[in-house]
PDB file of C-alpha atoms in Angstrom:
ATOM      1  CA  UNK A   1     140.712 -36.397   4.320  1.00  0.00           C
ATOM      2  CA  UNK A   2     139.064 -32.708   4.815  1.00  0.00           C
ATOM      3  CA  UNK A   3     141.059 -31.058   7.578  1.00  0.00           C
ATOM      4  CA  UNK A   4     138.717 -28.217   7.317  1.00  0.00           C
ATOM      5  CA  UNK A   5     137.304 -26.339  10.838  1.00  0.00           C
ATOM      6  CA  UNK A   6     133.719 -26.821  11.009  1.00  0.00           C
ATOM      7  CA  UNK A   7     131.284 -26.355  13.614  1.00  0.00           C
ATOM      8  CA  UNK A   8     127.653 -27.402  13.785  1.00  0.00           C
ATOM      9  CA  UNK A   9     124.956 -25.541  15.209  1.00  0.00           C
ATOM     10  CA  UNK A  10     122.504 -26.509  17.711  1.00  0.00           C
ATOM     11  CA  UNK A  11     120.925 -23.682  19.393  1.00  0.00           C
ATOM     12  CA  UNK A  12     120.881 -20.319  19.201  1.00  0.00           C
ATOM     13  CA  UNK A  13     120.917 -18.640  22.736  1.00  0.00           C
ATOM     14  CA  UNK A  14     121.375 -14.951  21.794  1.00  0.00           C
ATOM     15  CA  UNK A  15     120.934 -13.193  18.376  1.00  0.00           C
ATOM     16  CA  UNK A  16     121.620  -9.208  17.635  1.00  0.00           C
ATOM     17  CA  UNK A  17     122.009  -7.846  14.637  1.00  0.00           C
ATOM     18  CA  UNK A  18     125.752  -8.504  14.366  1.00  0.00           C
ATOM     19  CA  UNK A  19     126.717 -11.199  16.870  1.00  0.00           C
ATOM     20  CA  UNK A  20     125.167 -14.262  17.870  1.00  0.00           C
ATOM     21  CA  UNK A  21     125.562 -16.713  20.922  1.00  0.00           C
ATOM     22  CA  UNK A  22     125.369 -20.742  19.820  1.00  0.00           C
ATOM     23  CA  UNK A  23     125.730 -23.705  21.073  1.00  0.00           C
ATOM     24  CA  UNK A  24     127.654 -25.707  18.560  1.00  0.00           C
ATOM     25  CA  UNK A  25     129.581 -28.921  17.925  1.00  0.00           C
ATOM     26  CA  UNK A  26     132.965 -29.316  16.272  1.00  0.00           C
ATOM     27  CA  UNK A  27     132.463 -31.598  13.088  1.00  0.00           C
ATOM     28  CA  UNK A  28     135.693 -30.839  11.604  1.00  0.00           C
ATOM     29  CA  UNK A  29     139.480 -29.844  12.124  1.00  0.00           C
ATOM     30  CA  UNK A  30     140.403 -27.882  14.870  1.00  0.00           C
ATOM     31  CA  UNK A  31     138.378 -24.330  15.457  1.00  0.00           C
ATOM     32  CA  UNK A  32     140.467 -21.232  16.505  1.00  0.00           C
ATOM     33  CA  UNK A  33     139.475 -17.923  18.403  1.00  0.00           C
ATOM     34  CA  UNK A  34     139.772 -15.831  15.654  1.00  0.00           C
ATOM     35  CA  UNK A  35     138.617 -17.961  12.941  1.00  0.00           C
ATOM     36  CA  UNK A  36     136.659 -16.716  10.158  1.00  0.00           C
ATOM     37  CA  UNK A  37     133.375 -18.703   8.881  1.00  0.00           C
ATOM     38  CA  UNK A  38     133.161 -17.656   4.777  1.00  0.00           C
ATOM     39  CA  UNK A  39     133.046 -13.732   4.506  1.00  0.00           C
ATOM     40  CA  UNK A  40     130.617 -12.716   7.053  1.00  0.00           C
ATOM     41  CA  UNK A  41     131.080 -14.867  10.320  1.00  0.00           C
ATOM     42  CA  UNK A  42     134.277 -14.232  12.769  1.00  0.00           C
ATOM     43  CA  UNK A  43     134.170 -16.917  15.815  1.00  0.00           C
ATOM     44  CA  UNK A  44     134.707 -14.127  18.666  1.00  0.00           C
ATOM     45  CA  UNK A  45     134.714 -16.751  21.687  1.00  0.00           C
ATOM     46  CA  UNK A  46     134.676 -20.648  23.058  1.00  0.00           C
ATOM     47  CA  UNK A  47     133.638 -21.587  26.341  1.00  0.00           C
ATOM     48  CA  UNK A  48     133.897 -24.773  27.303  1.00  0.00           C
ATOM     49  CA  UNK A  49     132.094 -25.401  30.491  1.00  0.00           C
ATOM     50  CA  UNK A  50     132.619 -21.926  31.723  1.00  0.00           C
ATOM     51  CA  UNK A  51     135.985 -21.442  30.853  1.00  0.00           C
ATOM     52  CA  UNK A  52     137.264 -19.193  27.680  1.00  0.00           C
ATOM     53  CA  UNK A  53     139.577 -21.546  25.775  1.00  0.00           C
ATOM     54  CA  UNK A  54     141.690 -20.494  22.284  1.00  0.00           C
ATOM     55  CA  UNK A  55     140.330 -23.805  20.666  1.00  0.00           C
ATOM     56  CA  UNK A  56     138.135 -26.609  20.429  1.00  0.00           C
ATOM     57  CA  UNK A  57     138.367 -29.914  17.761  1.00  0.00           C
ATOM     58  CA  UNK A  58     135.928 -33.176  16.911  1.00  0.00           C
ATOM     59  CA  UNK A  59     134.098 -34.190  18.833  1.00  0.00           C
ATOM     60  CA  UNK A  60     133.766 -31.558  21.169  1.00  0.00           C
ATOM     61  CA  UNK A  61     130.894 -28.848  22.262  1.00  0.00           C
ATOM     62  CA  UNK A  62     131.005 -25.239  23.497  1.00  0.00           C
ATOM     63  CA  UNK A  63     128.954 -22.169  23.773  1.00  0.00           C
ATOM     64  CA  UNK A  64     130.740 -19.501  20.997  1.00  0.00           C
ATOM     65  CA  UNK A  65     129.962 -16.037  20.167  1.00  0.00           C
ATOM     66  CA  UNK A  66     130.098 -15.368  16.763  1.00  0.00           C
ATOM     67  CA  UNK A  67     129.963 -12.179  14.820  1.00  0.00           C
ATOM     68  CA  UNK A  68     129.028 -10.733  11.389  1.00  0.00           C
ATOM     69  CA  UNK A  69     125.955 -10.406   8.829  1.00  0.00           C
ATOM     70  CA  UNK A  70     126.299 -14.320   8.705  1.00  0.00           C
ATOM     71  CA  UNK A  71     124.552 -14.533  12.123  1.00  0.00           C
ATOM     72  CA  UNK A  72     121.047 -14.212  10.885  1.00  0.00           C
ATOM     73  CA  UNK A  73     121.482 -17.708   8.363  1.00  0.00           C
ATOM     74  CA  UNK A  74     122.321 -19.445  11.518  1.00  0.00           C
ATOM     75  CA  UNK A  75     119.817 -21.557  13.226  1.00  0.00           C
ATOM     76  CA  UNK A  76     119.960 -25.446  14.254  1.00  0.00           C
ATOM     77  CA  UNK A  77     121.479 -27.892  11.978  1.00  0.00           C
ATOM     78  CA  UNK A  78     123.603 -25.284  10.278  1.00  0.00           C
ATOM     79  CA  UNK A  79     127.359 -26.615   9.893  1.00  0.00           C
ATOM     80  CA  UNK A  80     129.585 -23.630   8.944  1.00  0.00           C
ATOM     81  CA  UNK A  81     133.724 -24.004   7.459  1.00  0.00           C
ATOM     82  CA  UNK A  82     136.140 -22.027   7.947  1.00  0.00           C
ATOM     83  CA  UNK A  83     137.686 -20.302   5.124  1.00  0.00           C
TER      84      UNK A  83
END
C-alpha cells in the first residue's frame, strides 16, 4: 500500500512567480504544513473551511498555499507527492 502524501489539484486561485493558491484534494497519506512536493514545491498553508489546520488526509479538500519554482507546472488535474 503507498502511504505517500499526495494532493490533487483542482483550481488554481492565485499564481505569482513563487507561490501559488489551489484548491486541492488529498489522494494520498496524510499532508503536513511544512511538507515538501519533489524539489521545488513547499506546502506553506491548509485551510479547511476558513480555518488554518497543520494537516489534512484522503478524502479531504482545502484551499493551500504552496511555494517554489514548481508553482508554474501546476494547473487542474495535477496530483503532486511528497518527497
Amino acid at each position: 500500500m503507498d502511504s505517500a502524501a499526495k494532493l490533487q489539484i483542482y483550481s488554481v486561485e492565485e499564481r505569482s512567480l513563487d507561490s501559488a493558491v489551489c484548491v486541492v484534494r488529498c489522494v494520498g497519506g496524510v499532508v503536513r504544513v511544512g511538507q515538501e512536493f519533489g524539489a521545488h514545491l513547499t506546502l506553506d498553508r491548509i485551510l479547511r473551511y476558513g480555518k488554518a489546520v497543520a494537516f489534512m488526509d484522503p478524502p479531504h479538500s482545502a484551499q493551500v498555499r504552496l511555494s517554489g519554482t514548481g508553482v508554474r507546472e501546476l494547473e487542474k488535474g495535477v496530483v503532486i507527492t511528497a518527497g
